[in-house]
Amino acid sequence: DTVLALAGELGIPAGEEPVEAAELAAADEVFLTGTAGELVPAASLDGRGYPGERPVFDALSAAFRDAVTGHRPSPRGWLTPVPAVSLT
């Protein structure tokens, strides 16, 4: 949900749906997203390389990083600030 929400904020059309291999082959950019991997760009798929320039991925990745590190407002309450406590 985080990446989809950020895409909406950035004006990037996004959704969840099955994708055919032909659509991936024709795509300008491909990336994967998930809890453990967060956002990961695909370098290639079935021998088809994707360019080093990834404006959509770069915009989403920067917004994601800013959201999860508290550098931008967390519009959906994704973060709960925890005050630092001295252990000494």
Coordinates of N, CA, C and O in Angstrom, one line a residue, residues 1-7 9-10 12 31-40 56-75 78-79:
D1 N 0.8 -1.2 0.0 CA 0.0 0.0 0.0 C 0.9 1.3 0.0 O 0.4 2.3 -0.5
T2 N 2.0 1.2 0.6 CA 2.8 2.4 0.7 C 3.3 2.9 -0.6 O 3.1 4.1 -0.9
V3 N 3.8 2.0 -1.5 CA 4.2 2.5 -2.8 C 3.1 2.9 -3.6 O 3.2 3.9 -4.3
L4 N 1.9 2.3 -3.5 CA 0.8 2.7 -4.3 C 0.3 4.1 -3.8 O 0.0 5.0 -4.6
A5 N 0.3 4.3 -2.5 CA -0.1 5.7 -2.0 C 0.9 6.7 -2.4 O 0.5 7.8 -2.8
L6 N 2.2 6.4 -2.4 CA 3.2 7.4 -2.8 C 3.1 7.7 -4.3 O 3.2 8.8 -4.7
A7 N 2.8 6.7 -5.1 CA 2.6 6.9 -6.5 C 1.5 7.8 -6.7 O 1.6 8.8 -7.6
E9 N 0.4 10.2 -4.7 CA 0.8 11.5 -4.3 C 1.7 12.2 -5.4 O 1.6 13.4 -5.6
L10 N 2.5 11.3 -6.1 CA 3.4 11.9 -7.1 C 2.8 12.0 -8.5 O 3.4 12.4 -9.4
I12 N 1.7 9.4 -10.3 CA 2.2 8.3 -11.1 C 1.1 7.3 -11.1 O 0.7 6.7 -10.0
F31 N 10.2 -2.7 -11.8 CA 10.7 -2.8 -10.5 C 9.8 -3.7 -9.6 O 8.7 -3.9 -10.0
L32 N 10.4 -4.2 -8.6 CA 9.6 -5.1 -7.7 C 9.5 -4.4 -6.3 O 10.4 -3.6 -6.0
T33 N 8.5 -4.6 -5.6 CA 8.3 -4.0 -4.3 C 7.7 -5.1 -3.4 O 6.9 -5.9 -3.8
G34 N 8.1 -5.0 -2.1 CA 7.6 -5.9 -1.1 C 8.2 -5.5 0.2 O 9.0 -4.6 0.3
T35 N 7.7 -6.2 1.3 CA 8.0 -5.8 2.6 C 9.5 -5.9 2.8 O 10.2 -5.0 3.3
A36 N 10.1 -7.0 2.5 CA 11.5 -7.2 2.8 C 12.5 -6.5 1.8 O 13.4 -5.9 2.2
G37 N 12.1 -6.5 0.6 CA 13.0 -5.8 -0.4 C 12.7 -4.4 -0.7 O 13.5 -3.7 -1.3
E38 N 11.6 -3.9 -0.1 CA 11.1 -2.5 -0.3 C 11.0 -2.2 -1.8 O 10.1 -2.7 -2.4
L39 N 11.9 -1.5 -2.5 CA 11.8 -1.3 -3.9 C 13.1 -1.7 -4.5 O 14.2 -1.3 -4.1
V40 N 13.0 -2.5 -5.6 CA 14.2 -3.0 -6.3 C 14.0 -2.9 -7.8 O 13.1 -3.5 -8.3
V56 N 10.8 6.9 -12.9 CA 9.7 6.6 -12.1 C 10.2 5.9 -10.8 O 9.8 6.2 -9.7
F57 N 11.1 4.9 -11.0 CA 11.7 4.2 -9.8 C 12.4 5.2 -8.9 O 12.2 5.1 -7.7
D58 N 13.2 6.1 -9.5 CA 13.9 7.0 -8.7 C 13.0 7.9 -7.8 O 13.3 8.2 -6.7
A59 N 11.9 8.4 -8.4 CA 11.0 9.2 -7.7 C 10.3 8.5 -6.6 O 10.2 9.0 -5.5
L60 N 9.8 7.3 -6.9 CA 9.2 6.4 -5.9 C 10.1 6.0 -4.8 O 9.8 6.1 -3.6
S61 N 11.4 5.7 -5.2 CA 12.3 5.2 -4.2 C 12.7 6.4 -3.2 O 12.8 6.2 -2.0
A62 N 12.9 7.6 -3.8 CA 13.2 8.7 -2.9 C 12.0 9.1 -2.0 O 12.3 9.3 -0.8
A63 N 10.8 9.0 -2.5 CA 9.7 9.3 -1.7 C 9.5 8.3 -0.6 O 9.2 8.6 0.6
F64 N 9.7 7.0 -0.9 CA 9.6 5.9 0.0 C 10.7 6.1 1.1 O 10.3 6.0 2.3
R65 N 11.9 6.3 0.7 CA 13.0 6.5 1.7 C 12.7 7.6 2.6 O 12.8 7.5 3.9
D66 N 12.2 8.7 2.1 CA 11.9 9.9 2.9 C 10.7 9.6 3.9 O 10.7 10.0 5.0
A67 N 9.8 8.8 3.4 CA 8.6 8.5 4.3 C 9.0 7.6 5.4 O 8.6 7.8 6.6
V68 N 9.8 6.6 5.1 CA 10.1 5.6 6.2 C 11.2 6.1 7.1 O 11.4 5.5 8.2
T69 N 11.9 7.1 6.8 CA 12.9 7.7 7.7 C 12.5 8.9 8.4 O 13.2 9.5 9.1
G70 N 11.2 9.4 8.1 CA 10.7 10.5 8.8 C 11.1 11.9 8.2 O 10.9 12.9 8.8
H71 N 11.7 11.8 7.0 CA 12.1 13.1 6.3 C 11.0 13.8 5.6 O 11.2 14.8 5.0
R72 N 9.8 13.1 5.5 CA 8.7 13.7 4.9 C 7.5 13.3 5.8 O 7.5 12.3 6.5
P73 N 6.4 14.1 5.8 CA 5.3 13.7 6.6 C 4.8 12.3 6.2 O 4.8 11.9 5.1
S74 N 4.3 11.7 7.2 CA 3.7 10.3 7.0 C 2.2 10.5 7.0 O 1.6 10.4 8.0
P75 N 1.7 10.6 5.8 CA 0.3 11.0 5.6 C -0.7 9.9 6.1 O -1.8 10.2 6.4
W78 N 2.2 5.9 8.9 CA 3.1 4.8 8.7 C 4.1 4.7 9.8 O 4.7 3.6 10.1
L79 N 4.5 5.8 10.4 CA 5.5 5.9 11.4 C 5.0 6.3 12.7 O 4.1 7.1 12.8

